PDB file of C-alpha atoms in Angstrom:
ATOM      1  CA  MET A1115      -0.069  -0.174  -0.285  1.00  0.00           C
ATOM      2  CA  LEU A1116       1.137   3.436  -0.534  1.00  0.00           C
ATOM      3  CA  TYR A1117      -0.201   6.060   1.539  1.00  0.00           C
ATOM      4  CA  ASP A1118      -0.480  10.295   1.386  1.00  0.00           C
ATOM      5  CA  ILE A1119      -0.799  11.534   5.869  1.00  0.00           C
ATOM      6  CA  HIS A1120      -1.433  15.397   5.764  1.00  0.00           C
ATOM      7  CA  HIS A1121      -1.726  16.052   9.159  1.00  0.00           C
ATOM      8  CA  THR A1122      -2.642  19.951  10.602  1.00  0.00           C
ATOM      9  CA  THR A1123      -1.697  20.920  13.710  1.00  0.00           C
ATOM     10  CA  THR A1124      -3.218  24.662  14.616  1.00  0.00           C
ATOM     11  CA  PHE A1125      -2.343  26.098  18.092  1.00  0.00           C
ATOM     12  CA  ASP A1126      -4.560  29.462  18.687  1.00  0.00           C
ATOM     13  CA  TYR A1127      -3.412  31.627  21.775  1.00  0.00           C
ATOM     14  CA  GLY A1128      -5.310  34.040  23.714  1.00  0.00           C
ATOM     15  CA  ALA A1129      -2.774  36.574  23.332  1.00  0.00           C
ATOM     16  CA  GLN A1130       0.256  37.011  21.659  1.00  0.00           C
ATOM     17  CA  VAL A1131       3.233  34.333  21.863  1.00  0.00           C
ATOM     18  CA  LYS A1132       6.349  36.526  21.529  1.00  0.00           C
ATOM     19  CA  PHE A1133       8.617  32.867  21.263  1.00  0.00           C
ATOM     20  CA  ALA A1134       7.640  29.255  20.336  1.00  0.00           C
ATOM     21  CA  ARG A1135      10.524  26.602  20.145  1.00  0.00           C
ATOM     22  CA  CYS A1136       9.147  22.881  19.843  1.00  0.00           C
ATOM     23  CA  ASN A1137       9.962  19.648  19.331  1.00  0.00           C
ATOM     24  CA  LEU A1138       7.936  17.701  16.625  1.00  0.00           C
ATOM     25  CA  ARG A1139       8.225  14.575  15.702  1.00  0.00           C
ATOM     26  CA  LEU A1140       5.762  14.126  13.050  1.00  0.00           C
ATOM     27  CA  GLU A1141       8.215  12.465   9.427  1.00  0.00           C
ATOM     28  CA  PRO A1142       7.070   8.590   9.907  1.00  0.00           C
ATOM     29  CA  ILE A1143      10.227   6.773  10.274  1.00  0.00           C
ATOM     30  CA  ASP A1144      11.617   3.558   8.754  1.00  0.00           C
ATOM     31  CA  TRP A1145      10.319   0.650  10.037  1.00  0.00           C
ATOM     32  CA  PRO A1146       9.880  -3.044   9.153  1.00  0.00           C
ATOM     33  CA  GLY A1147       7.421  -3.700   6.742  1.00  0.00           C
ATOM     34  CA  GLN A1148       7.482  -0.115   5.820  1.00  0.00           C
ATOM     35  CA  ARG A1149       9.127   2.902   3.693  1.00  0.00           C
ATOM     36  CA  LEU A1150       9.025   6.838   4.230  1.00  0.00           C
ATOM     37  CA  GLU A1151       8.918   7.321   0.208  1.00  0.00           C
ATOM     38  CA  SER A1152       8.551  11.447   0.450  1.00  0.00           C
ATOM     39  CA  TYR A1153       8.346  14.116   3.870  1.00  0.00           C
ATOM     40  CA  MET A1154       8.120  17.820   3.960  1.00  0.00           C
ATOM     41  CA  LEU A1155       6.920  19.768   6.761  1.00  0.00           C
ATOM     42  CA  ARG A1156       5.239  23.085   6.235  1.00  0.00           C
ATOM     43  CA  VAL A1157       4.473  25.703   9.200  1.00  0.00           C
ATOM     44  CA  SER A1158       2.677  29.542   9.261  1.00  0.00           C
ATOM     45  CA  PRO A1159       4.173  31.882   9.878  1.00  0.00           C
ATOM     46  CA  ALA A1160       7.254  30.695   9.091  1.00  0.00           C
ATOM     47  CA  GLY A1161       9.545  29.871  11.812  1.00  0.00           C
ATOM     48  CA  ARG A1162      13.552  28.215  11.554  1.00  0.00           C
ATOM     49  CA  THR A1163      12.857  24.311  11.321  1.00  0.00           C
ATOM     50  CA  ALA A1164      16.498  22.635  12.396  1.00  0.00           C
ATOM     51  CA  PRO A1165      17.122  18.729  12.524  1.00  0.00           C
ATOM     52  CA  ALA A1166      17.037  17.302  16.007  1.00  0.00           C
ATOM     53  CA  ARG A1167      18.733  14.044  18.001  1.00  0.00           C
ATOM     54  CA  ALA A1168      15.834  12.245  19.585  1.00  0.00           C
ATOM     55  CA  GLU A1169      16.919  11.747  23.172  1.00  0.00           C
ATOM     56  CA  ALA A1170      14.829   8.775  23.631  1.00  0.00           C
ATOM     57  CA  GLY A1171      13.004   6.363  21.537  1.00  0.00           C
ATOM     58  CA  LEU A1172      12.996   6.440  17.438  1.00  0.00           C
ATOM     59  CA  ALA A1173      11.897   9.239  16.417  1.00  0.00           C
ATOM     60  CA  ASN A1174      13.026  12.066  13.041  1.00  0.00           C
ATOM     61  CA  VAL A1175      13.159  15.006  15.401  1.00  0.00           C
ATOM     62  CA  THR A1176      12.493  18.409  13.826  1.00  0.00           C
ATOM     63  CA  ARG A1177      13.541  21.840  16.637  1.00  0.00           C
ATOM     64  CA  LEU A1178      11.412  24.410  15.335  1.00  0.00           C
ATOM     65  CA  THR A1179      11.895  28.329  16.338  1.00  0.00           C
ATOM     66  CA  VAL A1180       9.371  31.294  16.337  1.00  0.00           C
ATOM     67  CA  ASP A1181      10.220  34.325  17.359  1.00  0.00           C
ATOM     68  CA  GLU A1182       7.959  36.913  16.068  1.00  0.00           C
ATOM     69  CA  PRO A1183       4.897  37.343  17.718  1.00  0.00           C
ATOM     70  CA  VAL A1184       2.373  35.037  16.520  1.00  0.00           C
ATOM     71  CA  ARG A1185      -1.315  34.337  17.794  1.00  0.00           C
ATOM     72  CA  ARG A1186      -1.507  31.708  15.141  1.00  0.00           C
ATOM     73  CA  LEU A1187       0.600  28.854  14.190  1.00  0.00           C
ATOM     74  CA  VAL A1188       0.115  26.078  12.312  1.00  0.00           C
ATOM     75  CA  ILE A1189       2.286  23.465  11.558  1.00  0.00           C
ATOM     76  CA  GLU A1190       1.435  21.070   8.440  1.00  0.00           C
ATOM     77  CA  SER A1191       3.134  17.923   7.935  1.00  0.00           C
ATOM     78  CA  ILE A1192       2.968  16.116   4.664  1.00  0.00           C
ATOM     79  CA  ALA A1193       4.348  12.418   3.855  1.00  0.00           C
ATOM     80  CA  ARG A1194       4.050   9.482   1.556  1.00  0.00           C
ATOM     81  CA  VAL A1195       4.842   6.540   3.159  1.00  0.00           C
ATOM     82  CA  THR A1196       4.533   2.364   1.454  1.00  0.00           C
ATOM     83  CA  VAL A1197       3.201   0.150   3.506  1.00  0.00           C
ATOM     84  CA  ASP A1198       4.293  -3.766   2.875  1.00  0.00           C
ATOM     85  CA  ARG A1199       3.541  -5.971   6.049  1.00  0.00           C
ATOM     86  CA  LEU A1200       1.635  -9.156   6.073  1.00  0.00           C
ATOM     87  CA  VAL A1201      -0.733  -9.882   9.244  1.00  0.00           C
ATOM     88  CA  PRO A1202       1.172 -12.266  11.505  1.00  0.00           C
ATOM     89  CA  PHE A1203      -0.180 -15.402  12.481  1.00  0.00           C
ATOM     90  CA  PRO A1204       0.925 -17.367  15.492  1.00  0.00           C
ATOM     91  CA  GLU A1205       3.484 -19.979  14.040  1.00  0.00           C
ATOM     92  CA  PRO A1206       4.801 -23.850  16.602  1.00  0.00           C
ATOM     93  CA  GLY A1207       7.956 -22.797  16.755  1.00  0.00           C
ATOM     94  CA  ASP A1208       6.945 -19.533  17.822  1.00  0.00           C
ATOM     95  CA  PRO A1209       9.021 -18.868  21.618  1.00  0.00           C
ATOM     96  CA  THR A1210       6.514 -18.893  24.396  1.00  0.00           C
ATOM     97  CA  LEU A1211       6.473 -15.822  26.594  1.00  0.00           C
ATOM     98  CA  GLY A1212       9.065 -17.340  29.231  1.00  0.00           C
ATOM     99  CA  GLU A1213      11.226 -17.420  26.769  1.00  0.00           C
ATOM    100  CA  VAL A1214      10.713 -13.991  25.097  1.00  0.00           C
ATOM    101  CA  ALA A1215      11.272 -12.455  29.130  1.00  0.00           C
ATOM    102  CA  ALA A1216      14.336 -14.792  29.224  1.00  0.00           C
ATOM    103  CA  MET A1217      16.082 -13.795  26.100  1.00  0.00           C
ATOM    104  CA  ALA A1218      14.564  -9.892  26.860  1.00  0.00           C
ATOM    105  CA  ARG A1219      16.582 -10.151  29.603  1.00  0.00           C
ATOM    106  CA  ALA A1220      19.154 -11.402  28.896  1.00  0.00           C
ATOM    107  CA  SER A1221      19.864  -9.425  25.587  1.00  0.00           C
ATOM    108  CA  ARG A1222      23.185  -6.875  25.086  1.00  0.00           C
ATOM    109  CA  ASP A1223      21.675  -4.982  22.302  1.00  0.00           C
ATOM    110  CA  LEU A1224      22.528  -1.463  22.754  1.00  0.00           C
ATOM    111  CA  SER A1225      20.157   0.231  20.094  1.00  0.00           C
ATOM    112  CA  PRO A1226      17.224   2.026  20.689  1.00  0.00           C
ATOM    113  CA  ARG A1227      15.074  -1.046  19.762  1.00  0.00           C
ATOM    114  CA  CYS A1228      16.595  -3.338  22.419  1.00  0.00           C
ATOM    115  CA  PRO A1229      14.026  -4.803  23.835  1.00  0.00           C
ATOM    116  CA  ALA A1230      15.811  -4.845  27.456  1.00  0.00           C
ATOM    117  CA  GLY A1231      14.938  -1.059  27.017  1.00  0.00           C
ATOM    118  CA  TYR A1232      10.945  -2.007  27.440  1.00  0.00           C
ATOM    119  CA  LEU A1233      11.299  -4.247  30.204  1.00  0.00           C
ATOM    120  CA  PHE A1234      10.685  -2.276  33.157  1.00  0.00           C
ATOM    121  CA  PRO A1235       9.098   1.049  33.845  1.00  0.00           C
ATOM    122  CA  SER A1236       8.737   4.411  32.279  1.00  0.00           C
ATOM    123  CA  PRO A1237       7.403   7.557  33.715  1.00  0.00           C
ATOM    124  CA  LEU A1238       3.910   7.527  31.653  1.00  0.00           C
ATOM    125  CA  ILE A1239       3.597   3.779  32.506  1.00  0.00           C
ATOM    126  CA  ALA A1240       4.328   2.856  35.996  1.00  0.00           C
ATOM    127  CA  LEU A1241       3.646  -0.796  37.633  1.00  0.00           C
ATOM    128  CA  ASP A1242       0.142  -1.310  38.475  1.00  0.00           C
ATOM    129  CA  ARG A1243      -1.271  -4.803  40.725  1.00  0.00           C
ATOM    130  CA  ALA A1244      -4.636  -4.030  39.389  1.00  0.00           C
ATOM    131  CA  ILE A1245      -3.234  -3.742  36.103  1.00  0.00           C
ATOM    132  CA  GLY A1246      -1.414  -6.630  36.017  1.00  0.00           C
ATOM    133  CA  ALA A1247      -3.338  -8.813  37.526  1.00  0.00           C
ATOM    134  CA  TYR A1248      -6.526  -8.034  35.223  1.00  0.00           C
ATOM    135  CA  CYS A1249      -4.125  -9.123  32.422  1.00  0.00           C
ATOM    136  CA  ALA A1250      -2.458 -12.445  34.004  1.00  0.00           C
ATOM    137  CA  PRO A1251      -5.149 -14.712  32.311  1.00  0.00           C
ATOM    138  CA  ASP A1252      -3.692 -14.081  28.530  1.00  0.00           C
ATOM    139  CA  LEU A1253       0.030 -14.200  29.618  1.00  0.00           C
ATOM    140  CA  ASP A1254       0.753 -17.564  30.647  1.00  0.00           C
ATOM    141  CA  PRO A1255       4.749 -18.318  30.626  1.00  0.00           C
ATOM    142  CA  ALA A1256       4.550 -21.428  28.424  1.00  0.00           C
ATOM    143  CA  ARG A1257       1.732 -19.317  26.238  1.00  0.00           C
ATOM    144  CA  ASN A1258       2.648 -18.465  22.428  1.00  0.00           C
ATOM    145  CA  ALA A1259       3.580 -15.289  22.775  1.00  0.00           C
ATOM    146  CA  LEU A1260       1.639 -13.999  19.384  1.00  0.00           C
ATOM    147  CA  GLU A1261      -1.308 -15.817  20.522  1.00  0.00           C
ATOM    148  CA  ALA A1262      -1.091 -14.338  23.624  1.00  0.00           C
ATOM    149  CA  GLY A1263      -0.667 -10.972  22.772  1.00  0.00           C
ATOM    150  CA  ILE A1264      -3.263 -10.861  20.234  1.00  0.00           C
ATOM    151  CA  ALA A1265      -5.422 -12.639  23.327  1.00  0.00           C
ATOM    152  CA  LEU A1266      -4.746  -9.263  25.190  1.00  0.00           C
ATOM    153  CA  ALA A1267      -5.657  -6.990  23.254  1.00  0.00           C
ATOM    154  CA  ARG A1268      -9.221  -8.093  21.848  1.00  0.00           C
ATOM    155  CA  ARG A1269     -10.104  -8.882  25.846  1.00  0.00           C
ATOM    156  CA  ILE A1270      -8.832  -5.005  25.911  1.00  0.00           C
ATOM    157  CA  GLN A1271     -10.960  -3.936  23.246  1.00  0.00           C
ATOM    158  CA  HIS A1272     -13.631  -5.741  24.374  1.00  0.00           C
ATOM    159  CA  ASP A1273     -13.463  -4.915  27.817  1.00  0.00           C
ATOM    160  CA  PHE A1274     -12.720  -1.220  27.533  1.00  0.00           C
ATOM    161  CA  GLU A1275     -15.332   1.194  26.246  1.00  0.00           C
ATOM    162  CA  PHE A1276     -13.737   4.313  23.849  1.00  0.00           C
ATOM    163  CA  ASP A1277     -14.958   7.131  25.075  1.00  0.00           C
ATOM    164  CA  PRO A1278     -13.152  10.729  23.771  1.00  0.00           C
ATOM    165  CA  ALA A1279     -14.704  12.508  27.191  1.00  0.00           C
ATOM    166  CA  ALA A1280     -13.337  10.038  29.757  1.00  0.00           C
ATOM    167  CA  THR A1281      -9.721  10.851  29.879  1.00  0.00           C
ATOM    168  CA  LEU A1282      -6.811  13.602  29.034  1.00  0.00           C
ATOM    169  CA  VAL A1283      -3.708  13.361  27.581  1.00  0.00           C
ATOM    170  CA  ASP A1284      -2.098  13.231  31.216  1.00  0.00           C
ATOM    171  CA  THR A1285      -4.132  10.597  32.495  1.00  0.00           C
ATOM    172  CA  PRO A1286      -2.165   7.788  33.978  1.00  0.00           C
ATOM    173  CA  PRO A1287      -3.140   4.261  33.261  1.00  0.00           C
ATOM    174  CA  HIS A1288      -4.479   3.360  36.750  1.00  0.00           C
ATOM    175  CA  GLU A1289      -7.515   5.772  36.287  1.00  0.00           C
ATOM    176  CA  ALA A1290      -8.234   4.950  32.641  1.00  0.00           C
ATOM    177  CA  PHE A1291      -8.498   1.517  33.578  1.00  0.00           C
ATOM    178  CA  ALA A1292     -10.619   1.936  37.043  1.00  0.00           C
ATOM    179  CA  LYS A1293     -13.370   3.835  34.490  1.00  0.00           C
ATOM    180  CA  ARG A1294     -12.713   0.872  31.603  1.00  0.00           C
ATOM    181  CA  ARG A1295     -12.886   3.755  28.890  1.00  0.00           C
ATOM    182  CA  GLY A1296     -10.761   6.363  27.551  1.00  0.00           C
ATOM    183  CA  VAL A1297      -8.673   6.723  24.136  1.00  0.00           C
ATOM    184  CA  CYS A1298      -6.099   4.575  22.094  1.00  0.00           C
ATOM    185  CA  GLN A1299      -3.283   5.918  24.201  1.00  0.00           C
ATOM    186  CA  ASP A1300      -4.781   5.041  27.446  1.00  0.00           C
ATOM    187  CA  PHE A1301      -5.753   1.360  26.146  1.00  0.00           C
ATOM    188  CA  ALA A1302      -1.914   0.878  24.614  1.00  0.00           C
ATOM    189  CA  GLN A1303      -0.549   2.195  28.644  1.00  0.00           C
ATOM    190  CA  ILE A1304      -2.661  -0.281  29.752  1.00  0.00           C
ATOM    191  CA  MET A1305      -1.573  -3.052  27.943  1.00  0.00           C
ATOM    192  CA  ILE A1306       1.789  -1.938  28.462  1.00  0.00           C
ATOM    193  CA  ALA A1307       1.500  -1.901  31.966  1.00  0.00           C
ATOM    194  CA  GLY A1308       0.417  -5.416  32.010  1.00  0.00           C
ATOM    195  CA  LEU A1309       2.747  -6.661  29.781  1.00  0.00           C
ATOM    196  CA  ARG A1310       5.307  -4.841  31.458  1.00  0.00           C
ATOM    197  CA  ALA A1311       4.372  -6.371  35.102  1.00  0.00           C
ATOM    198  CA  ALA A1312       4.372  -9.880  33.097  1.00  0.00           C
ATOM    199  CA  GLY A1313       8.648  -9.643  32.703  1.00  0.00           C
ATOM    200  CA  LEU A1314       8.031  -8.752  29.012  1.00  0.00           C
ATOM    201  CA  PRO A1315       9.281  -6.117  26.584  1.00  0.00           C
ATOM    202  CA  ALA A1316       6.359  -3.715  25.315  1.00  0.00           C
ATOM    203  CA  ALA A1317       6.982  -0.208  23.735  1.00  0.00           C
ATOM    204  CA  TYR A1318       4.660   2.314  22.814  1.00  0.00           C
ATOM    205  CA  ALA A1319       3.837   2.557  19.271  1.00  0.00           C
ATOM    206  CA  SER A1320       2.568   6.587  17.514  1.00  0.00           C
ATOM    207  CA  GLY A1321       1.402   6.689  13.784  1.00  0.00           C
ATOM    208  CA  TYR A1322      -1.863   6.399  11.909  1.00  0.00           C
ATOM    209  CA  ILE A1323      -4.343   4.227  10.316  1.00  0.00           C
ATOM    210  CA  ARG A1324      -5.897   4.820   7.247  1.00  0.00           C
ATOM    211  CA  THR A1325      -9.172   6.902   7.020  1.00  0.00           C
ATOM    212  CA  LEU A1326     -11.445   5.541   4.964  1.00  0.00           C
ATOM    213  CA  PRO A1327     -11.606   1.096   4.469  1.00  0.00           C
ATOM    214  CA  PRO A1328     -11.290  -1.200   2.278  1.00  0.00           C
ATOM    215  CA  PRO A1329     -15.051  -1.631   0.305  1.00  0.00           C
ATOM    216  CA  GLY A1330     -16.846  -3.892   2.805  1.00  0.00           C
ATOM    217  CA  GLN A1331     -14.521  -3.293   6.101  1.00  0.00           C
ATOM    218  CA  GLU A1332     -15.573  -1.164   8.752  1.00  0.00           C
ATOM    219  CA  ARG A1333     -13.909   2.146   9.515  1.00  0.00           C
ATOM    220  CA  LEU A1334     -10.771   1.889  12.091  1.00  0.00           C
ATOM    221  CA  VAL A1335     -11.478   3.721  15.217  1.00  0.00           C
ATOM    222  CA  GLY A1336      -8.766   6.302  15.416  1.00  0.00           C
ATOM    223  CA  ALA A1337      -8.888   7.217  12.309  1.00  0.00           C
ATOM    224  CA  ASP A1338      -8.570  11.394  11.568  1.00  0.00           C
ATOM    225  CA  ALA A1339      -6.522  11.918  14.549  1.00  0.00           C
ATOM    226  CA  THR A1340      -2.688  10.268  15.512  1.00  0.00           C
ATOM    227  CA  HIS A1341      -2.804   6.593  16.947  1.00  0.00           C
ATOM    228  CA  ALA A1342      -1.537   5.073  18.962  1.00  0.00           C
ATOM    229  CA  TRP A1343      -1.209   0.763  19.465  1.00  0.00           C
ATOM    230  CA  VAL A1344       1.530  -1.933  21.237  1.00  0.00           C
ATOM    231  CA  LEU A1345       4.937  -3.091  20.253  1.00  0.00           C
ATOM    232  CA  LEU A1346       5.554  -6.964  22.001  1.00  0.00           C
ATOM    233  CA  TRP A1347       9.084  -8.133  21.736  1.00  0.00           C
ATOM    234  CA  CYS A1348       8.885 -11.691  20.119  1.00  0.00           C
ATOM    235  CA  GLY A1349      12.428 -12.960  19.888  1.00  0.00           C
ATOM    236  CA  PRO A1350      15.177 -11.923  17.530  1.00  0.00           C
ATOM    237  CA  ALA A1351      13.070 -14.045  14.511  1.00  0.00           C
ATOM    238  CA  LYS A1352       9.614 -12.646  14.717  1.00  0.00           C
ATOM    239  CA  GLY A1353      11.094  -8.980  16.439  1.00  0.00           C
ATOM    240  CA  TRP A1354       8.433  -6.683  17.084  1.00  0.00           C
ATOM    241  CA  VAL A1355       5.102  -7.375  16.446  1.00  0.00           C
ATOM    242  CA  GLY A1356       2.271  -4.568  16.321  1.00  0.00           C
ATOM    243  CA  LEU A1357      -1.435  -5.209  18.418  1.00  0.00           C
ATOM    244  CA  ASP A1358      -3.951  -2.538  18.699  1.00  0.00           C
ATOM    245  CA  PRO A1359      -5.724  -2.654  21.803  1.00  0.00           C
ATOM    246  CA  THR A1360      -8.218  -0.185  20.457  1.00  0.00           C
ATOM    247  CA  ASN A1361      -9.248  -1.603  17.604  1.00  0.00           C
ATOM    248  CA  GLY A1362      -8.118  -5.238  18.826  1.00  0.00           C
ATOM    249  CA  ILE A1363      -6.535  -6.564  15.806  1.00  0.00           C
ATOM    250  CA  TRP A1364      -2.536  -6.471  14.437  1.00  0.00           C
ATOM    251  CA  MET A1365      -0.677  -3.568  12.779  1.00  0.00           C
ATOM    252  CA  ALA A1366      -0.529  -4.965   9.488  1.00  0.00           C
ATOM    253  CA  SER A1367      -1.042  -2.678   6.185  1.00  0.00           C
ATOM    254  CA  ASP A1368      -3.817  -0.059   7.934  1.00  0.00           C
ATOM    255  CA  HIS A1369      -0.860   1.349  10.475  1.00  0.00           C
ATOM    256  CA  ILE A1370       2.109   3.528  10.088  1.00  0.00           C
ATOM    257  CA  VAL A1371       4.515   4.058  12.492  1.00  0.00           C
ATOM    258  CA  MET A1372       5.001   7.382  13.187  1.00  0.00           C
ATOM    259  CA  ALA A1373       7.333   6.571  16.212  1.00  0.00           C
ATOM    260  CA  VAL A1374       8.433   3.928  18.854  1.00  0.00           C
ATOM    261  CA  GLY A1375       9.489   5.110  22.602  1.00  0.00           C
ATOM    262  CA  ARG A1376       9.068   3.311  26.131  1.00  0.00           C
ATOM    263  CA  ASP A1377       5.563   5.720  26.701  1.00  0.00           C
ATOM    264  CA  TYR A1378       3.744   8.613  25.144  1.00  0.00           C
ATOM    265  CA  ALA A1379       6.177  11.897  26.713  1.00  0.00           C
ATOM    266  CA  GLU A1380       9.412  10.624  24.370  1.00  0.00           C
ATOM    267  CA  ILE A1381       6.947  10.543  21.126  1.00  0.00           C
ATOM    268  CA  ALA A1382       4.445  12.866  20.932  1.00  0.00           C
ATOM    269  CA  PRO A1383       4.190  14.653  17.942  1.00  0.00           C
ATOM    270  CA  VAL A1384       4.402  17.869  19.496  1.00  0.00           C
ATOM    271  CA  ASP A1385       6.110  19.268  22.519  1.00  0.00           C
ATOM    272  CA  GLY A1386       7.444  22.303  23.525  1.00  0.00           C
ATOM    273  CA  VAL A1387       7.680  25.357  25.258  1.00  0.00           C
ATOM    274  CA  VAL A1388       5.980  28.994  24.609  1.00  0.00           C
ATOM    275  CA  LEU A1389       6.597  32.357  26.064  1.00  0.00           C
ATOM    276  CA  GLY A1390       3.224  34.412  27.005  1.00  0.00           C
ATOM    277  CA  SER A1391      -0.129  34.644  28.192  1.00  0.00           C
ATOM    278  CA  GLY A1392      -3.459  33.410  27.865  1.00  0.00           C
ATOM    279  CA  ALA A1393      -4.941  30.220  26.623  1.00  0.00           C
ATOM    280  CA  GLN A1394      -3.942  27.569  24.584  1.00  0.00           C
ATOM    281  CA  GLN A1395      -6.427  25.788  22.136  1.00  0.00           C
ATOM    282  CA  MET A1396      -5.131  23.226  20.245  1.00  0.00           C
ATOM    283  CA  ASP A1397      -7.068  21.285  17.244  1.00  0.00           C
ATOM    284  CA  VAL A1398      -5.371  18.554  14.837  1.00  0.00           C
ATOM    285  CA  SER A1399      -6.618  16.920  12.006  1.00  0.00           C
ATOM    286  CA  VAL A1400      -5.576  13.370   9.787  1.00  0.00           C
ATOM    287  CA  ASP A1401      -6.088  12.337   6.881  1.00  0.00           C
ATOM    288  CA  VAL A1402      -4.379   8.999   5.516  1.00  0.00           C
ATOM    289  CA  ALA A1403      -5.510   7.653   2.263  1.00  0.00           C
ATOM    290  CA  PRO A1404      -4.673   5.559  -0.671  1.00  0.00           C
ATOM    291  CA  VAL A1405      -3.076   6.527  -3.432  1.00  0.00           C
ATOM    292  CA  GLU A1406      -4.452   4.794  -6.605  1.00  0.00           C
ATOM    293  CA  GLU A1407      -2.092   3.526  -8.891  1.00  0.00           C
TER     294      GLU A1407
END
């Protein structure tokens, strides 16, 4: 699949902002099963941009500096991405969860993709006894790792209600878990907390899903916005396998990875500081369209 992605973030400020410096993680990374074909960033009014180093996680980071007074800031990210990713299926030779946990602990990989770096609590995803107990029935150490991962994703999708009004971007996993409702970020963080409680390497993936489904298929929850899901490391042969607890499906040809980290804080699409007074309103729109060839 070839996709065109148009992501627009608009900030409206209650008073003039004299200075803004932002980190933009809007350029999709190259990841197994996808390739970035082209990318363009537009900022209005024009600011200064420069590549920056990702301090954590896997992300293409651009530093944006606006040093002229503004009341509105519009950031447009335009990308074309090829996705060639099959749905994974559990096979008899796959490692068990117990084997995956042992291999991750023994890993000597020091790269940002190393499984050992995703075994432990992170700033936004603490270990939680109640979440661990909820996830445990699907995470028997003797179970096929892929089979267990999709079973847990589907149970979360079944047991939790998608409700954008239930949580905020900084709602901790234990609050969304208690409510049994939230958005894709909440469901991903709950699943990650449960996997890490079982000693398994789990990462937070930020990205997109296609806006319009193929004919005859239901529209996926999370379209028209940035989406979030889970990556579970399933051993050296399978690598990182994507699981979408919001929709109860595998990461496949409908998903485009933008960035990967331990939690949302490491790979937020836009963060930074502004100097000014007054309220701020942010609006985000996303369109992911297949390219007809």
